[in-house]
Amino acid sequence: MTLFEELQRRGLLAQLTNEEEIKKLINEGKATFYIGFDPTADSLHVGHFMALCLMKRLQMAGNKPIALIGGGTGMIGDPSGKSDMRKMLTPETIQHNVECFKKQMSRFIDFSDGKALVVNNADWLMNLNYIDVLREVGACFSVNKMLTFECYKQRMERGLTFLEFNYMIMQSYDFYMLYKKYGCNMQFGGDDQWANMLGGTELIRKKLAKDAHAMTITLLLNSEGKKMGKTEKGAVWLDPEKTTPYDFFQYWRNVSDADVIKCLKMLTFVPIEEIEEMEKNMEGAEYNKAKELLAYELTKLVHGEEEAEKAKSAAKAIFGGSGSSENMPSTVLSAEDLIDGKIGLLNLLVKTGLAPSVSEARRLVQQGGVSVNDVKASDPKAMIAVEGDLILRKGKKVYHKVSLK
């Protein structure tokens, strides 16, 4: 089975240009490809997983990944239909985020000896001269053609800003520069990026050569793709300081039955033949086995085998009924946190991170979603005595240990 065939069987490819040339490049390990990441935080989250796993797969076959950090485009943000402008980041913040990204990406991608690159598009976008852009780049784009793309059709209904209209040109210019500077001959992105990616391919061909090897492929994101990595508590981060390995494990352990096989195919390195065999017999307890495999494999990939084993053991102890709190997410309180040995239930939920705010904590309690030592808490004004360890539970599956220093 070739790499291209495996990508197809895993459901990763949606649209592509020049299929035969793409097959040849990636199967022979001759592709230098890029995927873009916006440095809007100091950690990647699970919404980036598909791209990271794809980069790893291609690199394992001898291809060269370029992680393009959008330090320039991140200043304005991708036109996603949101009403608010993305927060302007300082160069120092962007550089810090870039370093954090590279450290996390190193778990997936080998950057040694020039086998992969991290590049910031601020290096060329921030120094562009507007007149030069109009003459050298703008002249290659047809406004009539741009308005035929679905991404612009949708925005025309609510009003299309000039800033949004220029984003395609900026992203296209990225591919052009990566082609010139690093020989990048392929780009990957989500379905919503298809028009921008085609723009980059056309720009290279018009500026350099009609037969330039500039290929585009889009990743097939399932219908929940844009929501991946979001929970009621916020994003699920790859940084263990932001999302513990146990919570990370539990996030994947709790995916829906409908998504577990899809996630195994797209995000793990479990052999595709093994996953397809599992898919034939998916019913009842088999779904739980598949979810445990998914959670373990992805936790091992991000946090290492030791943390994956700890998370797996903690989950089995809790949900198997043994009541063991070893390796469970925990919070240690000090005497200063207590009043006469007690703490308010709502404050406790916020301090442990089980609720983002007091108002949200109150809502959880009023809806019957909180238990303390297996006793349902119904009074938002309750004061909880902290003597030995406490086990908080939110809903049916989120546990947290509280102890006193």
PDB file of N, CA and C in Angstrom, residues 41-93:
ATOM      1  N   ALA A  41      -2.024  31.723  20.408  1.00  0.00           N
ATOM      2  CA  ALA A  41      -1.900  31.265  21.794  1.00  0.00           C
ATOM      3  C   ALA A  41      -0.513  30.659  21.966  1.00  0.00           C
ATOM      4  N   ASP A  42      -0.152  30.356  23.201  1.00  0.00           N
ATOM      5  CA  ASP A  42       1.171  29.779  23.452  1.00  0.00           C
ATOM      6  C   ASP A  42       1.140  28.261  23.505  1.00  0.00           C
ATOM      7  N   SER A  43       0.052  27.684  23.008  1.00  0.00           N
ATOM      8  CA  SER A  43      -0.046  26.232  22.928  1.00  0.00           C
ATOM      9  C   SER A  43      -0.924  25.842  21.745  1.00  0.00           C
ATOM     10  N   LEU A  44      -0.578  24.738  21.123  1.00  0.00           N
ATOM     11  CA  LEU A  44      -1.458  24.133  20.133  1.00  0.00           C
ATOM     12  C   LEU A  44      -2.588  23.435  20.870  1.00  0.00           C
ATOM     13  N   HIS A  45      -3.695  23.177  20.172  1.00  0.00           N
ATOM     14  CA  HIS A  45      -4.796  22.431  20.783  1.00  0.00           C
ATOM     15  C   HIS A  45      -5.177  21.270  19.873  1.00  0.00           C
ATOM     16  N   VAL A  46      -6.135  20.465  20.296  1.00  0.00           N
ATOM     17  CA  VAL A  46      -6.424  19.244  19.541  1.00  0.00           C
ATOM     18  C   VAL A  46      -7.042  19.533  18.181  1.00  0.00           C
ATOM     19  N   GLY A  47      -7.500  20.755  17.965  1.00  0.00           N
ATOM     20  CA  GLY A  47      -7.968  21.124  16.644  1.00  0.00           C
ATOM     21  C   GLY A  47      -6.844  21.127  15.610  1.00  0.00           C
ATOM     22  N   HIS A  48      -5.582  21.172  16.077  1.00  0.00           N
ATOM     23  CA  HIS A  48      -4.420  21.125  15.183  1.00  0.00           C
ATOM     24  C   HIS A  48      -3.955  19.695  14.922  1.00  0.00           C
ATOM     25  N   PHE A  49      -4.573  18.748  15.597  1.00  0.00           N
ATOM     26  CA  PHE A  49      -4.090  17.373  15.573  1.00  0.00           C
ATOM     27  C   PHE A  49      -4.014  16.786  14.173  1.00  0.00           C
ATOM     28  N   MET A  50      -5.069  17.006  13.383  1.00  0.00           N
ATOM     29  CA  MET A  50      -5.117  16.398  12.066  1.00  0.00           C
ATOM     30  C   MET A  50      -3.929  16.845  11.220  1.00  0.00           C
ATOM     31  N   ALA A  51      -3.623  18.138  11.281  1.00  0.00           N
ATOM     32  CA  ALA A  51      -2.505  18.667  10.509  1.00  0.00           C
ATOM     33  C   ALA A  51      -1.181  18.089  11.002  1.00  0.00           C
ATOM     34  N   LEU A  52      -1.001  18.016  12.327  1.00  0.00           N
ATOM     35  CA  LEU A  52       0.252  17.505  12.892  1.00  0.00           C
ATOM     36  C   LEU A  52       0.468  16.037  12.537  1.00  0.00           C
ATOM     37  N   CYS A  53      -0.602  15.243  12.633  1.00  0.00           N
ATOM     38  CA  CYS A  53      -0.484  13.822  12.311  1.00  0.00           C
ATOM     39  C   CYS A  53      -0.196  13.623  10.825  1.00  0.00           C
ATOM     40  N   LEU A  54      -0.804  14.443   9.987  1.00  0.00           N
ATOM     41  CA  LEU A  54      -0.545  14.347   8.553  1.00  0.00           C
ATOM     42  C   LEU A  54       0.916  14.684   8.253  1.00  0.00           C
ATOM     43  N   MET A  55       1.424  15.730   8.897  1.00  0.00           N
ATOM     44  CA  MET A  55       2.825  16.113   8.690  1.00  0.00           C
ATOM     45  C   MET A  55       3.756  14.976   9.094  1.00  0.00           C
ATOM     46  N   LYS A  56       3.441  14.328  10.206  1.00  0.00           N
ATOM     47  CA  LYS A  56       4.259  13.204  10.668  1.00  0.00           C
ATOM     48  C   LYS A  56       4.221  12.053   9.670  1.00  0.00           C
ATOM     49  N   ARG A  57       3.040  11.726   9.161  1.00  0.00           N
ATOM     50  CA  ARG A  57       2.916  10.629   8.192  1.00  0.00           C
ATOM     51  C   ARG A  57       3.771  10.886   6.958  1.00  0.00           C
ATOM     52  N   LEU A  58       3.675  12.105   6.438  1.00  0.00           N
ATOM     53  CA  LEU A  58       4.412  12.415   5.218  1.00  0.00           C
ATOM     54  C   LEU A  58       5.922  12.443   5.473  1.00  0.00           C
ATOM     55  N   GLN A  59       6.322  12.963   6.637  1.00  0.00           N
ATOM     56  CA  GLN A  59       7.754  12.994   6.936  1.00  0.00           C
ATOM     57  C   GLN A  59       8.314  11.580   7.083  1.00  0.00           C
ATOM     58  N   MET A  60       7.539  10.685   7.688  1.00  0.00           N
ATOM     59  CA  MET A  60       7.988   9.302   7.854  1.00  0.00           C
ATOM     60  C   MET A  60       8.260   8.631   6.505  1.00  0.00           C
ATOM     61  N   ALA A  61       7.612   9.144   5.459  1.00  0.00           N
ATOM     62  CA  ALA A  61       7.800   8.599   4.105  1.00  0.00           C
ATOM     63  C   ALA A  61       8.882   9.356   3.342  1.00  0.00           C
ATOM     64  N   GLY A  62       9.613  10.259   4.025  1.00  0.00           N
ATOM     65  CA  GLY A  62      10.717  10.950   3.393  1.00  0.00           C
ATOM     66  C   GLY A  62      10.419  12.340   2.885  1.00  0.00           C
ATOM     67  N   ASN A  63       9.182  12.809   3.036  1.00  0.00           N
ATOM     68  CA  ASN A  63       8.822  14.151   2.583  1.00  0.00           C
ATOM     69  C   ASN A  63       9.219  15.189   3.642  1.00  0.00           C
ATOM     70  N   LYS A  64       9.347  16.450   3.226  1.00  0.00           N
ATOM     71  CA  LYS A  64       9.839  17.507   4.114  1.00  0.00           C
ATOM     72  C   LYS A  64       8.723  18.472   4.500  1.00  0.00           C
ATOM     73  N   PRO A  65       8.376  18.561   5.799  1.00  0.00           N
ATOM     74  CA  PRO A  65       7.320  19.479   6.242  1.00  0.00           C
ATOM     75  C   PRO A  65       7.848  20.891   6.525  1.00  0.00           C
ATOM     76  N   ILE A  66       7.028  21.873   6.227  1.00  0.00           N
ATOM     77  CA  ILE A  66       7.274  23.250   6.647  1.00  0.00           C
ATOM     78  C   ILE A  66       6.057  23.689   7.463  1.00  0.00           C
ATOM     79  N   ALA A  67       6.279  24.018   8.721  1.00  0.00           N
ATOM     80  CA  ALA A  67       5.201  24.573   9.557  1.00  0.00           C
ATOM     81  C   ALA A  67       5.261  26.087   9.401  1.00  0.00           C
ATOM     82  N   LEU A  68       4.275  26.637   8.732  1.00  0.00           N
ATOM     83  CA  LEU A  68       4.243  28.081   8.506  1.00  0.00           C
ATOM     84  C   LEU A  68       3.456  28.754   9.622  1.00  0.00           C
ATOM     85  N   ILE A  69       4.124  29.566  10.412  1.00  0.00           N
ATOM     86  CA  ILE A  69       3.476  30.294  11.495  1.00  0.00           C
ATOM     87  C   ILE A  69       3.018  31.641  10.948  1.00  0.00           C
ATOM     88  N   GLY A  70       1.751  31.959  11.150  1.00  0.00           N
ATOM     89  CA  GLY A  70       1.169  33.177  10.571  1.00  0.00           C
ATOM     90  C   GLY A  70       1.408  34.414  11.402  1.00  0.00           C
ATOM     91  N   GLY A  71       2.660  34.769  11.606  1.00  0.00           N
ATOM     92  CA  GLY A  71       2.962  35.982  12.363  1.00  0.00           C
ATOM     93  C   GLY A  71       2.491  37.238  11.655  1.00  0.00           C
ATOM     94  N   GLY A  72       2.445  37.200  10.328  1.00  0.00           N
ATOM     95  CA  GLY A  72       1.960  38.334   9.547  1.00  0.00           C
ATOM     96  C   GLY A  72       0.456  38.306   9.389  1.00  0.00           C
ATOM     97  N   THR A  73      -0.069  37.208   8.848  1.00  0.00           N
ATOM     98  CA  THR A  73      -1.523  37.087   8.677  1.00  0.00           C
ATOM     99  C   THR A  73      -2.239  37.073  10.020  1.00  0.00           C
ATOM    100  N   GLY A  74      -1.546  36.605  11.072  1.00  0.00           N
ATOM    101  CA  GLY A  74      -2.152  36.595  12.398  1.00  0.00           C
ATOM    102  C   GLY A  74      -2.452  37.984  12.928  1.00  0.00           C
ATOM    103  N   MET A  75      -1.817  39.001  12.334  1.00  0.00           N
ATOM    104  CA  MET A  75      -2.085  40.382  12.746  1.00  0.00           C
ATOM    105  C   MET A  75      -3.504  40.817  12.382  1.00  0.00           C
ATOM    106  N   ILE A  76      -4.049  40.202  11.337  1.00  0.00           N
ATOM    107  CA  ILE A  76      -5.403  40.587  10.919  1.00  0.00           C
ATOM    108  C   ILE A  76      -6.394  39.447  11.055  1.00  0.00           C
ATOM    109  N   GLY A  77      -5.904  38.212  10.977  1.00  0.00           N
ATOM    110  CA  GLY A  77      -6.786  37.074  11.147  1.00  0.00           C
ATOM    111  C   GLY A  77      -7.465  36.662   9.866  1.00  0.00           C
ATOM    112  N   ASP A  78      -7.749  35.369   9.771  1.00  0.00           N
ATOM    113  CA  ASP A  78      -8.469  34.825   8.631  1.00  0.00           C
ATOM    114  C   ASP A  78      -9.908  35.314   8.681  1.00  0.00           C
ATOM    115  N   PRO A  79     -10.500  35.763   7.556  1.00  0.00           N
ATOM    116  CA  PRO A  79     -11.893  36.234   7.560  1.00  0.00           C
ATOM    117  C   PRO A  79     -12.857  35.084   7.794  1.00  0.00           C
ATOM    118  N   SER A  80     -13.169  34.835   9.047  1.00  0.00           N
ATOM    119  CA  SER A  80     -14.002  33.683   9.396  1.00  0.00           C
ATOM    120  C   SER A  80     -15.451  34.059   9.644  1.00  0.00           C
ATOM    121  N   GLY A  81     -15.821  35.297   9.381  1.00  0.00           N
ATOM    122  CA  GLY A  81     -17.204  35.705   9.572  1.00  0.00           C
ATOM    123  C   GLY A  81     -17.485  36.252  10.951  1.00  0.00           C
ATOM    124  N   LYS A  82     -16.461  36.294  11.825  1.00  0.00           N
ATOM    125  CA  LYS A  82     -16.664  36.834  13.161  1.00  0.00           C
ATOM    126  C   LYS A  82     -16.772  38.361  13.084  1.00  0.00           C
ATOM    127  N   SER A  83     -17.508  38.910  14.017  1.00  0.00           N
ATOM    128  CA  SER A  83     -17.729  40.352  13.994  1.00  0.00           C
ATOM    129  C   SER A  83     -16.564  41.128  14.589  1.00  0.00           C
ATOM    130  N   ASP A  84     -15.790  40.474  15.480  1.00  0.00           N
ATOM    131  CA  ASP A  84     -14.693  41.171  16.141  1.00  0.00           C
ATOM    132  C   ASP A  84     -13.365  40.878  15.452  1.00  0.00           C
ATOM    133  N   MET A  85     -12.503  41.882  15.398  1.00  0.00           N
ATOM    134  CA  MET A  85     -11.172  41.702  14.863  1.00  0.00           C
ATOM    135  C   MET A  85     -10.344  40.879  15.852  1.00  0.00           C
ATOM    136  N   ARG A  86      -9.451  40.074  15.325  1.00  0.00           N
ATOM    137  CA  ARG A  86      -8.561  39.311  16.178  1.00  0.00           C
ATOM    138  C   ARG A  86      -7.598  40.261  16.896  1.00  0.00           C
ATOM    139  N   LYS A  87      -7.282  39.939  18.137  1.00  0.00           N
ATOM    140  CA  LYS A  87      -6.395  40.785  18.926  1.00  0.00           C
ATOM    141  C   LYS A  87      -5.034  40.916  18.251  1.00  0.00           C
ATOM    142  N   MET A  88      -4.525  42.151  18.185  1.00  0.00           N
ATOM    143  CA  MET A  88      -3.222  42.406  17.591  1.00  0.00           C
ATOM    144  C   MET A  88      -2.131  41.897  18.541  1.00  0.00           C
ATOM    145  N   LEU A  89      -1.237  41.069  18.060  1.00  0.00           N
ATOM    146  CA  LEU A  89      -0.171  40.513  18.875  1.00  0.00           C
ATOM    147  C   LEU A  89       1.132  41.264  18.656  1.00  0.00           C
ATOM    148  N   THR A  90       1.916  41.403  19.705  1.00  0.00           N
ATOM    149  CA  THR A  90       3.219  42.045  19.564  1.00  0.00           C
ATOM    150  C   THR A  90       4.194  41.040  18.957  1.00  0.00           C
ATOM    151  N   PRO A  91       5.254  41.518  18.310  1.00  0.00           N
ATOM    152  CA  PRO A  91       6.275  40.604  17.767  1.00  0.00           C
ATOM    153  C   PRO A  91       6.853  39.691  18.836  1.00  0.00           C
ATOM    154  N   GLU A  92       6.996  40.215  20.067  1.00  0.00           N
ATOM    155  CA  GLU A  92       7.560  39.412  21.158  1.00  0.00           C
ATOM    156  C   GLU A  92       6.624  38.256  21.525  1.00  0.00           C
ATOM    157  N   THR A  93       5.313  38.549  21.576  1.00  0.00           N
ATOM    158  CA  THR A  93       4.333  37.511  21.894  1.00  0.00           C
ATOM    159  C   THR A  93       4.302  36.452  20.798  1.00  0.00           C
TER     160      THR A  93
END
